[in-house]
Amino acid sequence: MLSLQNIRKSFREPDGSTLPILDVPQFEVAAGQQMVLLGSSGSGKTTLLHIIAGISNPDAGTVEIDGLDITRLPEAGRDRFRAERIGYVFQTFNLLPAFTALENVLLGMTFSRGASDRGRATKLLQRVDVAHRASHKPSQLSVGEQQRVAVARALANRPSLMLADEPTANIGAAHQQQIVDLLRDTCREENVALVIVTHDPAVSSQFDRVENLEEINRVETSVEGRVSSVES
Amino acid sequence: MSLWKIAWRSIRQRALSSWLTGLSMALGVALVVIVLVIHSVISRSFGEAAQGYHLIVGARGGKLQLVMNTVFHLSQPIENLPWDFYKQFTEYQDQQGNRVRGKYAGAVKVAVPYCLGDSYQDFRVVGTTPDLFDKISYGAYDDGTPKMYKFAAGRNFRQHEFNGAVIGAFAARRTGLQLGDRFPITHGLADDENAHVHEEDLFDVLGILEPTGTPNDRAVFVNMEGFYLIGGHALVMEELEESGPADVPEDEPPTHGDEDPSDAPTAETHHAADHGQHQQPKIKPLSEDQREVTAVLLLLADDAYAMRLSKQIDKGRVAQAVFPSREVARLFEGLVGYVKSILLVLAILVIVVAGVSVMVSIYNSMNDRSREIGVMRALGAGRSTVMIVVLLESILLSLLGGAAGVLLGHGTMAVLSPIVLNMTGVTIHAFQFDLAELILIPALIVLATLAGYLPALTAYRTDVARALSAAP
């Protein structure tokens, strides 16, 4: 369902020179497949996720999701596509502080269809075991609860692809496994393909398919922090 | 979830900053509302000041001055008109006792003479006839029904009650004059150094008017007959001490009006009326050749006569006729309209400054909110969506501040209303909304859109990848 062909991406340095980040000849994920993308800091993992999500456009190459090359869509089309077909879980959860847990889940629906399905949002919160905290704001939730709400929000629009960027990096060891289990279980239940970006071997060891970005990316990005200005 | 709600949550998230911004908008709008309310009060006061009659006739001179001293009880009175000229607006008896119709009487329904130049404390005294309160209105209700003078206490003086007086509502409150009180009037105006009080000629308070919202609230009205008999105005005939009640013909002064049958003294006013009648055996009316009037208010039989009669009077070289409503409108536009414009410009500038503060407040918050905007974009919100959210924030802040300002403005006027009433006699209807206030709504939306445009553009241009990469 996801097919990347000849993806290239570079950034312009302050001195005017270009800094190549990605040169990925091919990368594919099947429908409902769950995989881990490994990579050290500065290897271009987040940049690749942004390209897959349509947040950034590559300099060259195609990104096909369910047969549609999203690089050919105008920006507004990519926004709409992202809202409807892609779930995104951030390393820092990125719940909006002004909204309750339930409203954070509803927000995703607002941007995709303009109407919110409160029933589905509530069910998703029940599924991730934070329904009892639905009316609480992020600042009133524990770190684990916040990440659970973020997972529920990513699933709100029944995406076909879930992208999780270091989802366990900011939570304690006790909750890491719970989050990984939650992502895998909910994606399996909803038949959502899952791509988890991590550099944690404890996470990657649980997946059948593990790809190392440094192996599929032709650009040499071994220097730590080389593109830190654009990566989390 | 609507974009309005998203905008509202963002406003609440920055509660203190939003509150202060809304307050500055509220103060600006309150200022505009106060200007509009005050203007409306002054406008109504001016508009109603000269209603109920068509023309004012006075000696030739400044038209504005004639209006100022007959309608507003201000400025120095102009020269007087001969009594014979006044009679031309009435039916009267000639020396042979025949009824004669004055030259202009056919066009006139009621002619009310005004004799000016005296005062009581700070208030002008008007010598006039009972017709002023019986036959002339002081305005009209919305349905066109004329507003007739009403008495808060007592009644109108009658023609034969030479020393009868009626006090305007505000003048009564400020002077403390009450029903049954007797008071002297001053020959000359309060600021005239030659003014002197006629202690021996006392007038009896027979009635106190209900507030009218016109300058007449600030005047003291006395029977013209008594006014003439005060020293300095004319001679008092002492020799008729034994001739019984004053020899006043029922149609003197000559008007179309008949004696009001309700003139019989009531129990309530009997005492006061006695004072007026007490002196009558000693005096008789001033002879016509010694009389003058300062002005004549004319209520015409038909509106259509006004222009023709005015031209005829002006042609005669004795007097001038002015359309009071026209002069008042000219005065209003020339004076009050100008001041209103200045105040409105200042108030609008305050609102514009408040709009700038809305812009600064939201713009300053954009740096902190770039990550939130990035998250919204990552969740699928388009550039235009986040731009609209920021614009809605600006509009909500401005409209809520504006609504608070409208309430604050009217509330302030409600608090000030009794103070203003006590100091000036002007009644302020604090919660009477001006139609111009409706313009505030679209005006605030336009202002808010302009104020929100720059921060909204910042939101529109947010680089999502960079915003998401920023430290939380």
Tab-separated table of N, CA, C and O in Angstrom, chain A residues 50 55-56 75 79-80 82-83 88 90 92 94 96-100 103 106-108 110-111 114 116 118 137 153 229-232, chain B residues 1-3 5-7 9-10 12-13 371-383 385 389 460 464-466 468-469 472:
chain	number	residue	atom	x	y	z
A	50	HIS	N	8.063	12.558	7.150
A	50	HIS	CA	7.374	13.762	6.657
A	50	HIS	C	7.047	13.640	5.173
A	50	HIS	O	5.984	14.069	4.721
A	55	ILE	N	3.862	15.884	4.453
A	55	ILE	CA	4.166	17.159	5.111
A	55	ILE	C	5.238	17.892	4.305
A	55	ILE	O	5.189	19.104	4.139
A	56	SER	N	6.212	17.140	3.795
A	56	SER	CA	7.233	17.713	2.912
A	56	SER	C	7.155	16.985	1.572
A	56	SER	O	6.775	15.811	1.528
A	75	GLU	N	-0.564	21.075	-2.366
A	75	GLU	CA	-0.395	21.013	-0.907
A	75	GLU	C	-1.720	20.771	-0.181
A	75	GLU	O	-1.800	19.958	0.745
A	79	ASP	N	-2.723	17.753	2.303
A	79	ASP	CA	-3.267	17.959	3.660
A	79	ASP	C	-4.515	17.097	3.851
A	79	ASP	O	-4.690	16.441	4.886
A	80	ARG	N	-5.408	17.147	2.856
A	80	ARG	CA	-6.662	16.399	2.956
A	80	ARG	C	-6.379	14.889	2.987
A	80	ARG	O	-6.953	14.156	3.780
A	82	ARG	N	-3.660	13.410	3.963
A	82	ARG	CA	-3.036	13.072	5.254
A	82	ARG	C	-4.095	12.934	6.342
A	82	ARG	O	-4.067	12.021	7.146
A	83	ALA	N	-5.040	13.891	6.326
A	83	ALA	CA	-6.078	13.864	7.349
A	83	ALA	C	-6.916	12.591	7.252
A	83	ALA	O	-7.305	12.021	8.269
A	88	TYR	N	-0.630	9.796	12.568
A	88	TYR	CA	0.744	10.189	12.907
A	88	TYR	C	0.868	10.268	14.428
A	88	TYR	O	0.125	10.997	15.081
A	90	PHE	N	3.536	11.253	17.356
A	90	PHE	CA	4.805	11.977	17.489
A	90	PHE	C	5.576	11.501	18.713
A	90	PHE	O	5.007	10.986	19.676
A	92	THR	N	6.931	13.435	20.865
A	92	THR	CA	6.558	14.243	22.031
A	92	THR	C	5.030	14.359	22.159
A	92	THR	O	4.519	15.328	22.706
A	94	ASN	N	2.574	15.638	21.250
A	94	ASN	CA	1.984	16.796	20.566
A	94	ASN	C	0.474	16.897	20.715
A	94	ASN	O	-0.241	17.212	19.771
A	96	LEU	N	-2.669	18.952	21.864
A	96	LEU	CA	-2.848	20.408	21.970
A	96	LEU	C	-3.326	20.747	23.379
A	96	LEU	O	-4.339	20.215	23.845
A	97	PRO	N	-2.594	21.629	24.067
A	97	PRO	CA	-2.834	21.841	25.501
A	97	PRO	C	-4.182	22.481	25.835
A	97	PRO	O	-4.674	22.327	26.950
A	98	ALA	N	-4.795	23.179	24.858
A	98	ALA	CA	-6.049	23.877	25.162
A	98	ALA	C	-7.258	22.950	25.122
A	98	ALA	O	-8.347	23.337	25.524
A	99	PHE	N	-7.034	21.720	24.654
A	99	PHE	CA	-8.166	20.818	24.437
A	99	PHE	C	-8.082	19.606	25.363
A	99	PHE	O	-6.986	19.174	25.735
A	100	THR	N	-9.243	19.054	25.679
A	100	THR	CA	-9.280	17.854	26.516
A	100	THR	C	-8.832	16.657	25.687
A	100	THR	O	-8.667	16.753	24.466
A	103	GLU	N	-11.345	15.983	23.037
A	103	GLU	CA	-11.304	16.999	21.976
A	103	GLU	C	-10.072	16.838	21.090
A	103	GLU	O	-10.122	17.112	19.895
A	106	LEU	N	-11.071	14.366	18.674
A	106	LEU	CA	-12.061	14.935	17.745
A	106	LEU	C	-11.415	15.900	16.740
A	106	LEU	O	-11.910	16.064	15.624
A	107	LEU	N	-10.319	16.540	17.164
A	107	LEU	CA	-9.660	17.518	16.289
A	107	LEU	C	-9.264	16.917	14.946
A	107	LEU	O	-9.469	17.511	13.891
A	108	GLY	N	-8.683	15.704	15.021
A	108	GLY	CA	-8.262	15.043	13.787
A	108	GLY	C	-9.435	14.852	12.845
A	108	GLY	O	-9.316	15.012	11.628
A	110	THR	N	-12.118	16.695	12.726
A	110	THR	CA	-12.545	18.014	12.238
A	110	THR	C	-11.820	18.376	10.954
A	110	THR	O	-12.419	18.862	10.005
A	111	PHE	N	-10.523	18.104	10.931
A	111	PHE	CA	-9.739	18.532	9.772
A	111	PHE	C	-9.938	17.615	8.564
A	111	PHE	O	-9.633	17.984	7.449
A	114	GLY	N	-14.644	17.574	8.641
A	114	GLY	CA	-15.370	18.756	9.086
A	114	GLY	C	-16.395	18.422	10.148
A	114	GLY	O	-16.896	19.294	10.835
A	116	SER	N	-17.380	15.787	13.534
A	116	SER	CA	-16.719	14.946	14.521
A	116	SER	C	-17.642	13.801	14.933
A	116	SER	O	-18.817	14.015	15.162
A	118	ARG	N	-18.241	11.767	17.793
A	118	ARG	CA	-17.940	11.698	19.218
A	118	ARG	C	-17.968	10.243	19.723
A	118	ARG	O	-17.192	9.860	20.598
A	137	LYS	N	-7.354	17.742	30.476
A	137	LYS	CA	-6.440	18.348	29.516
A	137	LYS	C	-5.077	17.650	29.604
A	137	LYS	O	-4.777	17.022	30.618
A	153	ARG	N	-5.899	9.446	18.790
A	153	ARG	CA	-6.080	10.540	17.820
A	153	ARG	C	-5.611	10.121	16.427
A	153	ARG	O	-6.248	10.430	15.418
A	229	SER	N	19.146	20.266	12.645
A	229	SER	CA	18.307	21.465	12.597
A	229	SER	C	16.923	21.169	12.048
A	229	SER	O	16.004	21.951	12.232
A	230	VAL	N	16.766	20.062	11.363
A	230	VAL	CA	15.444	19.761	10.818
A	230	VAL	C	14.870	18.470	11.368
A	230	VAL	O	13.824	18.022	10.936
A	231	GLU	N	15.557	17.860	12.319
A	231	GLU	CA	15.042	16.615	12.881
A	231	GLU	C	14.785	16.756	14.367
A	231	GLU	O	15.403	17.556	15.042
A	232	SER	N	13.899	15.948	14.842
A	232	SER	CA	13.678	15.928	16.286
A	232	SER	C	14.695	15.020	16.935
A	232	SER	O	15.280	14.190	16.301
B	1	MET	N	-15.967	19.286	15.700
B	1	MET	CA	-15.605	20.493	16.451
B	1	MET	C	-15.448	21.658	15.462
B	1	MET	O	-14.746	21.529	14.459
B	2	SER	N	-16.118	22.751	15.737
B	2	SER	CA	-16.084	23.867	14.789
B	2	SER	C	-14.784	24.664	14.931
B	2	SER	O	-14.117	24.612	15.970
B	3	LEU	N	-14.458	25.375	13.865
B	3	LEU	CA	-13.256	26.216	13.921
B	3	LEU	C	-13.434	27.328	14.952
B	3	LEU	O	-12.467	27.787	15.560
B	5	LYS	N	-14.874	27.001	17.796
B	5	LYS	CA	-14.540	26.437	19.109
B	5	LYS	C	-13.028	26.321	19.270
B	5	LYS	O	-12.485	26.585	20.347
B	6	ILE	N	-12.367	25.932	18.174
B	6	ILE	CA	-10.903	25.833	18.241
B	6	ILE	C	-10.315	27.216	18.558
B	6	ILE	O	-9.434	27.359	19.409
B	7	ALA	N	-10.860	28.254	17.894
B	7	ALA	CA	-10.380	29.620	18.135
B	7	ALA	C	-10.661	30.045	19.579
B	7	ALA	O	-9.822	30.653	20.251
B	9	ARG	N	-11.001	28.127	22.204
B	9	ARG	CA	-10.115	27.433	23.137
B	9	ARG	C	-8.732	28.088	23.169
B	9	ARG	O	-8.083	28.171	24.203
B	10	SER	N	-8.307	28.534	22.022
B	10	SER	CA	-7.005	29.187	21.948
B	10	SER	C	-7.023	30.497	22.743
B	10	SER	O	-6.051	30.836	23.423
B	12	ARG	N	-8.939	31.102	25.308
B	12	ARG	CA	-8.969	30.757	26.741
B	12	ARG	C	-7.609	30.264	27.224
B	12	ARG	O	-7.248	30.446	28.391
B	13	GLN	N	-6.878	29.632	26.314
B	13	GLN	CA	-5.559	29.124	26.689
B	13	GLN	C	-4.645	30.270	27.110
B	13	GLN	O	-3.817	30.122	27.989
B	371	ARG	N	4.334	25.373	17.132
B	371	ARG	CA	4.279	23.917	17.237
B	371	ARG	C	2.830	23.422	17.173
B	371	ARG	O	2.530	22.435	16.496
B	372	GLU	N	1.934	24.154	17.886
B	372	GLU	CA	0.506	23.777	17.834
B	372	GLU	C	-0.008	23.829	16.396
B	372	GLU	O	-0.755	22.952	15.954
B	373	ILE	N	0.406	24.890	15.710
B	373	ILE	CA	-0.041	25.030	14.317
B	373	ILE	C	0.539	23.894	13.476
B	373	ILE	O	-0.151	23.302	12.639
B	374	GLY	N	1.803	23.561	13.755
B	374	GLY	CA	2.426	22.446	13.047
B	374	GLY	C	1.662	21.149	13.289
B	374	GLY	O	1.442	20.358	12.362
B	375	VAL	N	1.258	20.923	14.542
B	375	VAL	CA	0.504	19.701	14.870
B	375	VAL	C	-0.831	19.693	14.132
B	375	VAL	O	-1.239	18.678	13.547
B	376	MET	N	-1.517	20.844	14.138
B	376	MET	CA	-2.800	20.911	13.429
B	376	MET	C	-2.602	20.617	11.945
B	376	MET	O	-3.390	19.898	11.341
B	377	ARG	N	-1.520	21.178	11.406
B	377	ARG	CA	-1.246	20.923	9.987
B	377	ARG	C	-0.952	19.437	9.769
B	377	ARG	O	-1.405	18.840	8.796
B	378	ALA	N	-0.171	18.836	10.699
B	378	ALA	CA	0.160	17.421	10.568
B	378	ALA	C	-1.094	16.555	10.672
B	378	ALA	O	-1.177	15.483	10.079
B	379	LEU	N	-2.081	17.031	11.435
B	379	LEU	CA	-3.340	16.285	11.563
B	379	LEU	C	-4.235	16.476	10.344
B	379	LEU	O	-5.319	15.918	10.277
B	380	GLY	N	-3.790	17.320	9.415
B	380	GLY	CA	-4.553	17.457	8.173
B	380	GLY	C	-5.156	18.825	7.947
B	380	GLY	O	-5.833	19.033	6.938
B	381	ALA	N	-4.933	19.768	8.884
B	381	ALA	CA	-5.476	21.116	8.677
B	381	ALA	C	-4.686	21.806	7.570
B	381	ALA	O	-3.454	21.792	7.585
B	382	GLY	N	-5.392	22.395	6.626
B	382	GLY	CA	-4.716	23.097	5.539
B	382	GLY	C	-4.190	24.446	6.001
B	382	GLY	O	-4.532	24.922	7.089
B	383	ARG	N	-3.371	25.055	5.168
B	383	ARG	CA	-2.854	26.395	5.495
B	383	ARG	C	-4.009	27.370	5.718
B	383	ARG	O	-4.004	28.160	6.660
B	385	THR	N	-6.960	26.712	6.660
B	385	THR	CA	-7.710	26.401	7.890
B	385	THR	C	-7.053	27.047	9.109
B	385	THR	O	-7.744	27.683	9.921
B	389	VAL	N	-8.522	29.983	11.565
B	389	VAL	CA	-8.615	29.854	13.028
B	389	VAL	C	-8.057	31.105	13.711
B	389	VAL	O	-8.665	31.659	14.638
B	460	TYR	N	-0.312	30.885	8.327
B	460	TYR	CA	-0.403	30.331	6.969
B	460	TYR	C	0.967	29.889	6.474
B	460	TYR	O	1.096	28.863	5.820
B	464	VAL	N	5.698	23.388	8.485
B	464	VAL	CA	5.238	22.320	9.382
B	464	VAL	C	6.409	21.487	9.891
B	464	VAL	O	6.522	21.227	11.101
B	465	ALA	N	7.286	21.092	8.980
B	465	ALA	CA	8.406	20.234	9.390
B	465	ALA	C	9.263	20.934	10.435
B	465	ALA	O	9.638	20.357	11.461
B	466	ARG	N	9.518	22.220	10.206
B	466	ARG	CA	10.340	22.982	11.145
B	466	ARG	C	9.598	23.167	12.470
B	466	ARG	O	10.188	23.044	13.543
B	468	LEU	N	7.310	21.239	13.793
B	468	LEU	CA	7.237	19.981	14.541
B	468	LEU	C	8.589	19.606	15.128
B	468	LEU	O	8.671	18.912	16.135
B	469	SER	N	9.650	20.102	14.496
B	469	SER	CA	10.991	19.786	14.985
B	469	SER	C	11.412	20.676	16.140
B	469	SER	O	12.367	20.361	16.849
B	472	PRO	N	9.513	21.323	22.255
B	472	PRO	CA	8.204	21.635	22.825
B	472	PRO	C	8.312	22.547	24.023
B	472	PRO	O	9.327	22.593	24.653
